[in-house]
mmCIF file of C-alpha atoms and ligand atoms in Angstrom:
data_model
loop_
_atom_site.group_PDB
_atom_site.id
_atom_site.type_symbol
_atom_site.label_atom_id
_atom_site.label_comp_id
_atom_site.label_asym_id
_atom_site.label_seq_id
_atom_site.Cartn_x
_atom_site.Cartn_y
_atom_site.Cartn_z
ATOM 1 C CA MET A 1223 14.106 -19.463 -3.094
ATOM 2 C CA ASN A 1224 14.314 -18.315 -6.718
ATOM 3 C CA ASP A 1225 14.970 -14.561 -6.556
ATOM 4 C CA ASN A 1226 13.971 -14.119 -10.204
ATOM 5 C CA LYS A 1227 10.403 -14.797 -9.296
ATOM 6 C CA LEU A 1228 10.251 -12.364 -6.428
ATOM 7 C CA PRO A 1229 7.701 -9.605 -6.938
ATOM 8 C CA ILE A 1230 9.244 -6.180 -7.483
ATOM 9 C CA HIS A 1231 6.259 -4.295 -6.105
ATOM 10 C CA VAL A 1232 4.009 -5.746 -3.391
ATOM 11 C CA GLY A 1233 0.774 -4.154 -2.146
ATOM 12 C CA ILE A 1234 -0.740 -4.938 1.233
ATOM 13 C CA ILE A 1235 -4.322 -4.118 2.186
ATOM 14 C CA MET A 1236 -3.936 -4.283 5.942
ATOM 15 C CA ASP A 1237 -7.409 -5.380 6.990
ATOM 16 C CA GLY A 1238 -8.906 -7.012 10.075
ATOM 17 C CA ASN A 1239 -7.574 -4.987 13.014
ATOM 18 C CA GLY A 1240 -11.070 -4.389 14.384
ATOM 19 C CA ARG A 1241 -12.049 -8.055 14.217
ATOM 20 C CA TRP A 1242 -8.748 -9.090 15.790
ATOM 21 C CA ALA A 1243 -9.565 -6.899 18.808
ATOM 22 C CA LYS A 1244 -13.238 -7.891 18.969
ATOM 23 C CA LYS A 1245 -12.343 -11.585 19.118
ATOM 24 C CA ARG A 1246 -10.326 -10.848 22.243
ATOM 25 C CA GLY A 1247 -12.817 -8.482 23.869
ATOM 26 C CA PHE A 1248 -10.608 -5.424 23.281
ATOM 27 C CA SER A 1249 -11.500 -2.056 21.780
ATOM 28 C CA ARG A 1250 -10.909 -1.501 18.045
ATOM 29 C CA SER A 1251 -8.089 0.900 19.018
ATOM 30 C CA ILE A 1252 -6.096 -1.963 20.499
ATOM 31 C CA GLY A 1253 -6.492 -3.801 17.202
ATOM 32 C CA HIS A 1254 -5.081 -0.824 15.300
ATOM 33 C CA LYS A 1255 -2.194 -0.539 17.736
ATOM 34 C CA MET A 1256 -1.345 -4.222 17.301
ATOM 35 C CA GLY A 1257 -1.663 -3.795 13.529
ATOM 36 C CA ALA A 1258 0.897 -0.974 13.599
ATOM 37 C CA GLN A 1259 3.262 -3.092 15.708
ATOM 38 C CA ASN A 1260 2.924 -5.951 13.276
ATOM 39 C CA LEU A 1261 3.594 -3.645 10.331
ATOM 40 C CA LYS A 1262 6.964 -2.601 11.761
ATOM 41 C CA LYS A 1263 8.157 -6.204 12.020
ATOM 42 C CA LEU A 1264 6.664 -7.200 8.697
ATOM 43 C CA LEU A 1265 8.327 -4.378 6.743
ATOM 44 C CA LYS A 1266 11.691 -5.263 8.197
ATOM 45 C CA HIS A 1267 11.208 -8.849 7.047
ATOM 46 C CA ILE A 1268 10.010 -7.867 3.563
ATOM 47 C CA TYR A 1269 12.954 -5.583 2.763
ATOM 48 C CA LYS A 1270 15.352 -8.192 4.124
ATOM 49 C CA LYS A 1271 13.994 -10.595 1.486
ATOM 50 C CA ASN A 1272 15.155 -8.185 -1.191
ATOM 51 C CA ILE A 1273 11.711 -6.964 -2.162
ATOM 52 C CA LYS A 1274 12.267 -3.339 -3.079
ATOM 53 C CA ILE A 1275 8.874 -1.645 -3.296
ATOM 54 C CA VAL A 1276 5.966 -1.991 -0.869
ATOM 55 C CA SER A 1277 2.660 -0.108 -1.048
ATOM 56 C CA ILE A 1278 0.455 -0.298 2.024
ATOM 57 C CA TYR A 1279 -3.190 0.689 2.390
ATOM 58 C CA ALA A 1280 -3.256 2.500 5.720
ATOM 59 C CA PHE A 1281 -6.343 4.739 5.475
ATOM 60 C CA SER A 1282 -8.856 5.027 2.647
ATOM 61 C CA THR A 1283 -10.852 8.113 1.705
ATOM 62 C CA GLU A 1284 -13.903 6.031 2.651
ATOM 63 C CA ASN A 1285 -12.536 5.367 6.165
ATOM 64 C CA PHE A 1286 -13.677 8.885 7.119
ATOM 65 C CA LYS A 1287 -17.167 7.341 7.298
ATOM 66 C CA ARG A 1288 -16.137 5.719 10.579
ATOM 67 C CA ASP A 1289 -16.917 6.952 14.056
ATOM 68 C CA LYS A 1290 -15.071 10.235 14.742
ATOM 69 C CA LYS A 1291 -13.297 8.725 17.755
ATOM 70 C CA GLU A 1292 -11.865 5.870 15.701
ATOM 71 C CA VAL A 1293 -10.731 8.265 12.953
ATOM 72 C CA GLU A 1294 -9.004 10.511 15.516
ATOM 73 C CA TYR A 1295 -7.318 7.498 17.089
ATOM 74 C CA LEU A 1296 -6.050 6.347 13.679
ATOM 75 C CA MET A 1297 -4.703 9.844 12.951
ATOM 76 C CA ASP A 1298 -2.861 9.996 16.304
ATOM 77 C CA LEU A 1299 -1.480 6.486 15.847
ATOM 78 C CA SER A 1300 -0.288 7.361 12.332
ATOM 79 C CA ILE A 1301 1.566 10.460 13.551
ATOM 80 C CA LYS A 1302 3.263 8.313 16.162
ATOM 81 C CA PHE A 1303 4.218 5.694 13.572
ATOM 82 C CA PHE A 1304 5.544 8.271 11.067
ATOM 83 C CA THR A 1305 7.598 9.972 13.788
ATOM 84 C CA ASP A 1306 8.888 6.912 15.669
ATOM 85 C CA GLU A 1307 9.816 4.961 12.554
ATOM 86 C CA LEU A 1308 11.994 7.681 10.990
ATOM 87 C CA LYS A 1309 15.097 6.204 12.625
ATOM 88 C CA THR A 1310 14.277 2.725 11.287
ATOM 89 C CA PHE A 1311 13.725 4.005 7.751
ATOM 90 C CA MET A 1312 17.036 5.888 7.921
ATOM 91 C CA LYS A 1313 18.860 2.831 9.246
ATOM 92 C CA GLU A 1314 17.337 0.572 6.596
ATOM 93 C CA ASN A 1315 17.773 3.224 3.894
ATOM 94 C CA ILE A 1316 14.072 3.197 2.880
ATOM 95 C CA LYS A 1317 12.461 6.097 1.055
ATOM 96 C CA VAL A 1318 8.903 6.825 2.202
ATOM 97 C CA LEU A 1319 6.261 8.226 -0.151
ATOM 98 C CA PHE A 1320 2.640 9.100 0.537
ATOM 99 C CA SER A 1321 -0.207 8.599 -1.899
ATOM 100 C CA GLY A 1322 -3.550 10.281 -1.337
ATOM 101 C CA ARG A 1323 -5.171 13.630 -0.747
ATOM 102 C CA ARG A 1324 -3.720 15.850 1.954
ATOM 103 C CA ASP A 1325 -6.175 18.750 1.707
ATOM 104 C CA ASN A 1326 -8.712 17.489 4.261
ATOM 105 C CA LEU A 1327 -6.273 15.954 6.739
ATOM 106 C CA ARG A 1328 -5.391 17.409 10.120
ATOM 107 C CA PHE A 1329 -2.452 19.809 9.999
ATOM 108 C CA ASP A 1330 -0.328 17.781 12.438
ATOM 109 C CA VAL A 1331 -0.834 14.640 10.341
ATOM 110 C CA VAL A 1332 0.264 16.428 7.137
ATOM 111 C CA GLN A 1333 3.258 17.842 8.996
ATOM 112 C CA ALA A 1334 4.377 14.360 10.129
ATOM 113 C CA MET A 1335 3.902 13.045 6.568
ATOM 114 C CA ASN A 1336 5.922 15.893 5.045
ATOM 115 C CA GLU A 1337 8.731 15.414 7.549
ATOM 116 C CA LEU A 1338 9.005 11.684 6.946
ATOM 117 C CA GLU A 1339 8.956 12.158 3.172
ATOM 118 C CA GLU A 1340 11.503 14.976 3.271
ATOM 119 C CA ASN A 1341 13.903 13.196 5.648
ATOM 120 C CA THR A 1342 13.922 9.935 3.691
ATOM 121 C CA LYS A 1343 13.912 11.370 0.158
ATOM 122 C CA ASN A 1344 17.541 10.441 -0.595
ATOM 123 C CA ASN A 1345 17.298 6.865 0.726
ATOM 124 C CA ASN A 1346 17.716 4.255 -1.979
ATOM 125 C CA ASN A 1347 17.586 0.715 -0.691
ATOM 126 C CA GLY A 1348 13.798 0.383 -0.957
ATOM 127 C CA ILE A 1349 10.549 2.315 -1.208
ATOM 128 C CA LEU A 1350 7.548 2.367 1.100
ATOM 129 C CA ASN A 1351 4.492 3.954 -0.514
ATOM 130 C CA ILE A 1352 1.911 4.675 2.190
ATOM 131 C CA CYS A 1353 -1.620 5.041 0.819
ATOM 132 C CA PHE A 1354 -3.155 7.420 3.280
ATOM 133 C CA ASN A 1355 -6.463 9.211 2.722
ATOM 134 C CA TYR A 1356 -6.200 7.323 -0.540
ATOM 135 C CA GLY A 1357 -8.834 6.258 -3.062
ATOM 136 C CA GLY A 1358 -8.055 4.479 -6.328
ATOM 137 C CA ARG A 1359 -10.813 6.197 -8.283
ATOM 138 C CA LEU A 1360 -9.819 9.555 -6.834
ATOM 139 C CA GLU A 1361 -6.235 8.934 -7.954
ATOM 140 C CA ILE A 1362 -7.491 8.386 -11.517
ATOM 141 C CA ILE A 1363 -9.618 11.555 -11.315
ATOM 142 C CA ASP A 1364 -6.575 13.509 -10.108
ATOM 143 C CA ALA A 1365 -4.517 12.121 -13.002
ATOM 144 C CA ILE A 1366 -7.245 13.135 -15.484
ATOM 145 C CA LYS A 1367 -7.223 16.668 -14.068
ATOM 146 C CA LYS A 1368 -3.433 16.920 -14.417
ATOM 147 C CA ILE A 1369 -3.613 15.658 -18.009
ATOM 148 C CA VAL A 1370 -6.458 18.012 -18.979
ATOM 149 C CA MET A 1371 -4.449 20.931 -17.603
ATOM 150 C CA LYS A 1372 -1.447 19.903 -19.715
ATOM 151 C CA VAL A 1373 -3.669 19.721 -22.808
ATOM 152 C CA ASN A 1374 -5.154 23.142 -22.004
ATOM 153 C CA ASP A 1375 -1.663 24.578 -21.593
ATOM 154 C CA ASN A 1376 -0.693 23.059 -24.966
ATOM 155 C CA ASP A 1377 2.093 21.009 -23.280
ATOM 156 C CA ILE A 1378 0.600 17.894 -24.875
ATOM 157 C CA THR A 1379 -2.174 17.075 -27.355
ATOM 158 C CA ILE A 1380 -5.003 14.568 -26.997
ATOM 159 C CA ASP A 1381 -3.058 12.153 -29.206
ATOM 160 C CA ASP A 1382 -0.285 12.017 -26.572
ATOM 161 C CA ILE A 1383 -2.665 10.395 -24.074
ATOM 162 C CA ASN A 1384 -1.736 6.736 -23.709
ATOM 163 C CA GLU A 1385 -1.159 4.219 -20.900
ATOM 164 C CA ASN A 1386 2.340 5.484 -20.189
ATOM 165 C CA LEU A 1387 1.187 9.077 -19.901
ATOM 166 C CA VAL A 1388 -1.648 8.126 -17.535
ATOM 167 C CA SER A 1389 0.781 6.079 -15.395
ATOM 168 C CA GLU A 1390 3.183 9.007 -15.239
ATOM 169 C CA ASN A 1391 0.387 11.217 -13.930
ATOM 170 C CA MET A 1392 -0.652 8.921 -11.095
ATOM 171 C CA TYR A 1393 0.449 9.889 -7.563
ATOM 172 C CA GLN A 1394 3.758 7.997 -7.861
ATOM 173 C CA ASP A 1395 6.002 7.008 -10.705
ATOM 174 C CA LEU A 1396 6.438 3.377 -9.589
ATOM 175 C CA PRO A 1397 6.399 0.090 -11.500
ATOM 176 C CA PRO A 1398 3.014 -1.693 -11.522
ATOM 177 C CA LEU A 1399 1.995 -3.935 -8.648
ATOM 178 C CA ASP A 1400 3.023 -7.571 -9.096
ATOM 179 C CA PHE A 1401 1.357 -8.978 -6.020
ATOM 180 C CA VAL A 1402 -1.487 -7.694 -3.834
ATOM 181 C CA ILE A 1403 -2.216 -9.267 -0.462
ATOM 182 C CA ARG A 1404 -5.423 -8.488 1.410
ATOM 183 C CA THR A 1405 -5.604 -9.915 4.886
ATOM 184 C CA SER A 1406 -8.755 -10.758 6.906
ATOM 185 C CA GLY A 1407 -10.492 -13.004 4.395
ATOM 186 C CA GLU A 1408 -12.437 -10.285 2.572
ATOM 187 C CA LEU A 1409 -12.431 -10.941 -1.166
ATOM 188 C CA ARG A 1410 -12.391 -7.383 -2.493
ATOM 189 C CA ILE A 1411 -9.908 -4.614 -3.122
ATOM 190 C CA SER A 1412 -11.871 -1.672 -1.681
ATOM 191 C CA ASN A 1413 -10.522 0.965 -4.098
ATOM 192 C CA PHE A 1414 -6.821 0.109 -3.614
ATOM 193 C CA MET A 1415 -4.483 1.059 -6.498
ATOM 194 C CA ILE A 1416 -6.912 -0.043 -9.194
ATOM 195 C CA TRP A 1417 -4.877 1.401 -12.080
ATOM 196 C CA GLU A 1418 -1.565 -0.024 -10.847
ATOM 197 C CA SER A 1419 -2.887 -3.534 -10.129
ATOM 198 C CA SER A 1420 -4.343 -4.309 -13.565
ATOM 199 C CA TYR A 1421 -2.116 -7.391 -13.955
ATOM 200 C CA ALA A 1422 -1.258 -8.056 -10.310
ATOM 201 C CA GLU A 1423 -1.644 -11.479 -8.740
ATOM 202 C CA TYR A 1424 -4.043 -11.393 -5.787
ATOM 203 C CA TYR A 1425 -3.815 -13.288 -2.526
ATOM 204 C CA PHE A 1426 -6.479 -13.287 0.173
ATOM 205 C CA PRO A 1427 -5.276 -15.060 3.332
ATOM 206 C CA ASN A 1428 -7.900 -15.733 5.963
ATOM 207 C CA ILE A 1429 -5.720 -14.071 8.616
ATOM 208 C CA LEU A 1430 -6.389 -10.820 10.444
ATOM 209 C CA PHE A 1431 -3.671 -8.217 9.875
ATOM 210 C CA PRO A 1432 -2.131 -8.208 13.412
ATOM 211 C CA ASP A 1433 -1.488 -11.957 12.916
ATOM 212 C CA PHE A 1434 -0.045 -11.642 9.394
ATOM 213 C CA ASN A 1435 3.568 -12.207 10.387
ATOM 214 C CA ALA A 1436 6.844 -13.021 8.598
ATOM 215 C CA LYS A 1437 5.972 -16.714 8.324
ATOM 216 C CA GLU A 1438 2.602 -15.921 6.720
ATOM 217 C CA PHE A 1439 4.298 -13.502 4.341
ATOM 218 C CA ASP A 1440 6.712 -16.235 3.247
ATOM 219 C CA ILE A 1441 3.758 -18.534 2.561
ATOM 220 C CA ALA A 1442 2.254 -15.740 0.442
ATOM 221 C CA ILE A 1443 5.466 -15.397 -1.561
ATOM 222 C CA GLU A 1444 5.603 -19.150 -2.124
ATOM 223 C CA GLU A 1445 2.084 -18.915 -3.534
ATOM 224 C CA PHE A 1446 3.125 -16.012 -5.784
ATOM 225 C CA GLN A 1447 6.012 -18.094 -7.091
ATOM 226 C CA LYS A 1448 3.612 -20.839 -8.160
ATOM 227 C CA ARG A 1449 1.508 -18.474 -10.244
ATOM 228 C CA ASN A 1450 1.927 -18.439 -14.004
ATOM 229 C CA ARG A 1451 1.668 -14.838 -15.164
ATOM 230 C CA ARG A 1452 0.701 -14.611 -18.788
ATOM 231 C CA PHE A 1453 -0.220 -10.948 -19.310
ATOM 232 C CA GLY A 1454 -2.603 -12.016 -22.043
ATOM 233 C CA GLY A 1455 0.022 -14.032 -23.878
ATOM 234 C CA ILE A 1456 0.476 -17.768 -24.088
ATOM 235 C CA THR A 1457 1.618 -19.931 -21.232
ATOM 236 C CA ASN A 1458 5.268 -20.883 -21.028
ATOM 237 C CA GLU A 1459 5.285 -23.307 -18.130
ATOM 238 C CA ASN A 1460 3.314 -26.112 -16.498
ATOM 239 C CA GLU A 1461 1.496 -26.858 -19.730
ATOM 240 C CA SER A 1462 1.740 -29.976 -21.878
ATOM 241 C CA ASN A 1463 0.674 -28.358 -25.162
HETATM 242 C C1 IPE B 972 -7.917 -2.181 8.885
HETATM 243 O O1 IPE B 972 -8.648 -2.818 9.859
HETATM 244 C C2 IPE B 972 -7.466 -0.792 9.304
HETATM 245 C C3 IPE B 972 -8.129 0.301 8.598
HETATM 246 C C4 IPE B 972 -9.049 0.174 7.680
HETATM 247 C C5 IPE B 972 -7.715 1.633 8.951
HETATM 248 P P1 IPE B 972 -10.189 -2.560 10.066
HETATM 249 O O2 IPE B 972 -10.354 -1.436 11.033
HETATM 250 O O3 IPE B 972 -10.891 -2.372 8.779
HETATM 251 O O4 IPE B 972 -10.633 -3.904 10.746
HETATM 252 P P2 IPE B 972 -11.970 -4.735 10.494
HETATM 253 O O5 IPE B 972 -12.078 -4.950 9.018
HETATM 254 O O6 IPE B 972 -13.087 -3.894 11.020
HETATM 255 O O7 IPE B 972 -11.780 -5.992 11.250
HETATM 256 C C1 IPE B 973 -9.673 -1.201 3.313
HETATM 257 O O1 IPE B 973 -10.257 -1.779 4.433
HETATM 258 C C2 IPE B 973 -8.896 0.020 3.715
HETATM 259 C C3 IPE B 973 -7.683 -0.212 4.503
HETATM 260 C C4 IPE B 973 -7.212 -1.374 4.846
HETATM 261 C C5 IPE B 973 -6.985 0.969 4.897
HETATM 262 P P1 IPE B 973 -11.750 -1.447 4.873
HETATM 263 O O2 IPE B 973 -12.000 -2.230 6.113
HETATM 264 O O3 IPE B 973 -11.950 0.009 4.950
HETATM 265 O O4 IPE B 973 -12.600 -2.000 3.643
HETATM 266 P P2 IPE B 973 -14.118 -2.496 3.541
HETATM 267 O O5 IPE B 973 -14.966 -1.405 4.138
HETATM 268 O O6 IPE B 973 -14.225 -3.765 4.310
HETATM 269 O O7 IPE B 973 -14.350 -2.700 2.090
HETATM 270 MG MG1 MG B 974 -11.843 -3.595 7.493
#
């Protein structure tokens, strides 16, 4: 495999846990549990391939619209994941970041997030950005607020506002997304990292997240490697004139 064409930053919209469970006559909770188990194995595989930055969509701001019981289950499962996986992230030297609002989350969830972030902050072999209580439009609104405050404080002027400045005021200072995978067959992005994915390649496998394993990820990467990214310029390959 040609390492030059590996994406630097991959995003995964982990969708389809509920349908995975329904197909088997299980509760949605079982689907989420299997999704979390799959995520552990998948991350291990991804970092082993020398992909350095992964952003995952774990819980959207809109997911609070779900049944209270499902939301509580997802919160409990997330605490368990953040706590149990600390040893793996330390062993693999992965730094964990969280993107999203923390103000309306349960205290014990925020505590588990803070601990994981704090304990892994000096790791440097890869980054896992967990989008949790995250909304892409909300992230842009939060960036606008930060920028307006800087203008009000005379730290910057309106003329300083450009793409770089906006990027620097997003939740994380990470390179843009190269490749976004959404599992489950839905052909939408549901408010995931809309600023950061402006020139990302998209891939929509018709596979529910608990089944999206290492082999499926490799197929996704092969597809990415076939894409010709032009960024608005002219093509430089696979073209006769
Ligand atoms: C993704 O699976 C997990 C979260 C959104 C938290 P879903 O729960 O959306 O599963 P489907 O889409 O209903 O199958
Ligand atoms: C997107 O999935 C959010 C996550 C995967 C966390 P949803 O299942 O919430 O998205 P919609 O409702 O199908 O657009
Ligand atoms: Mg869904």
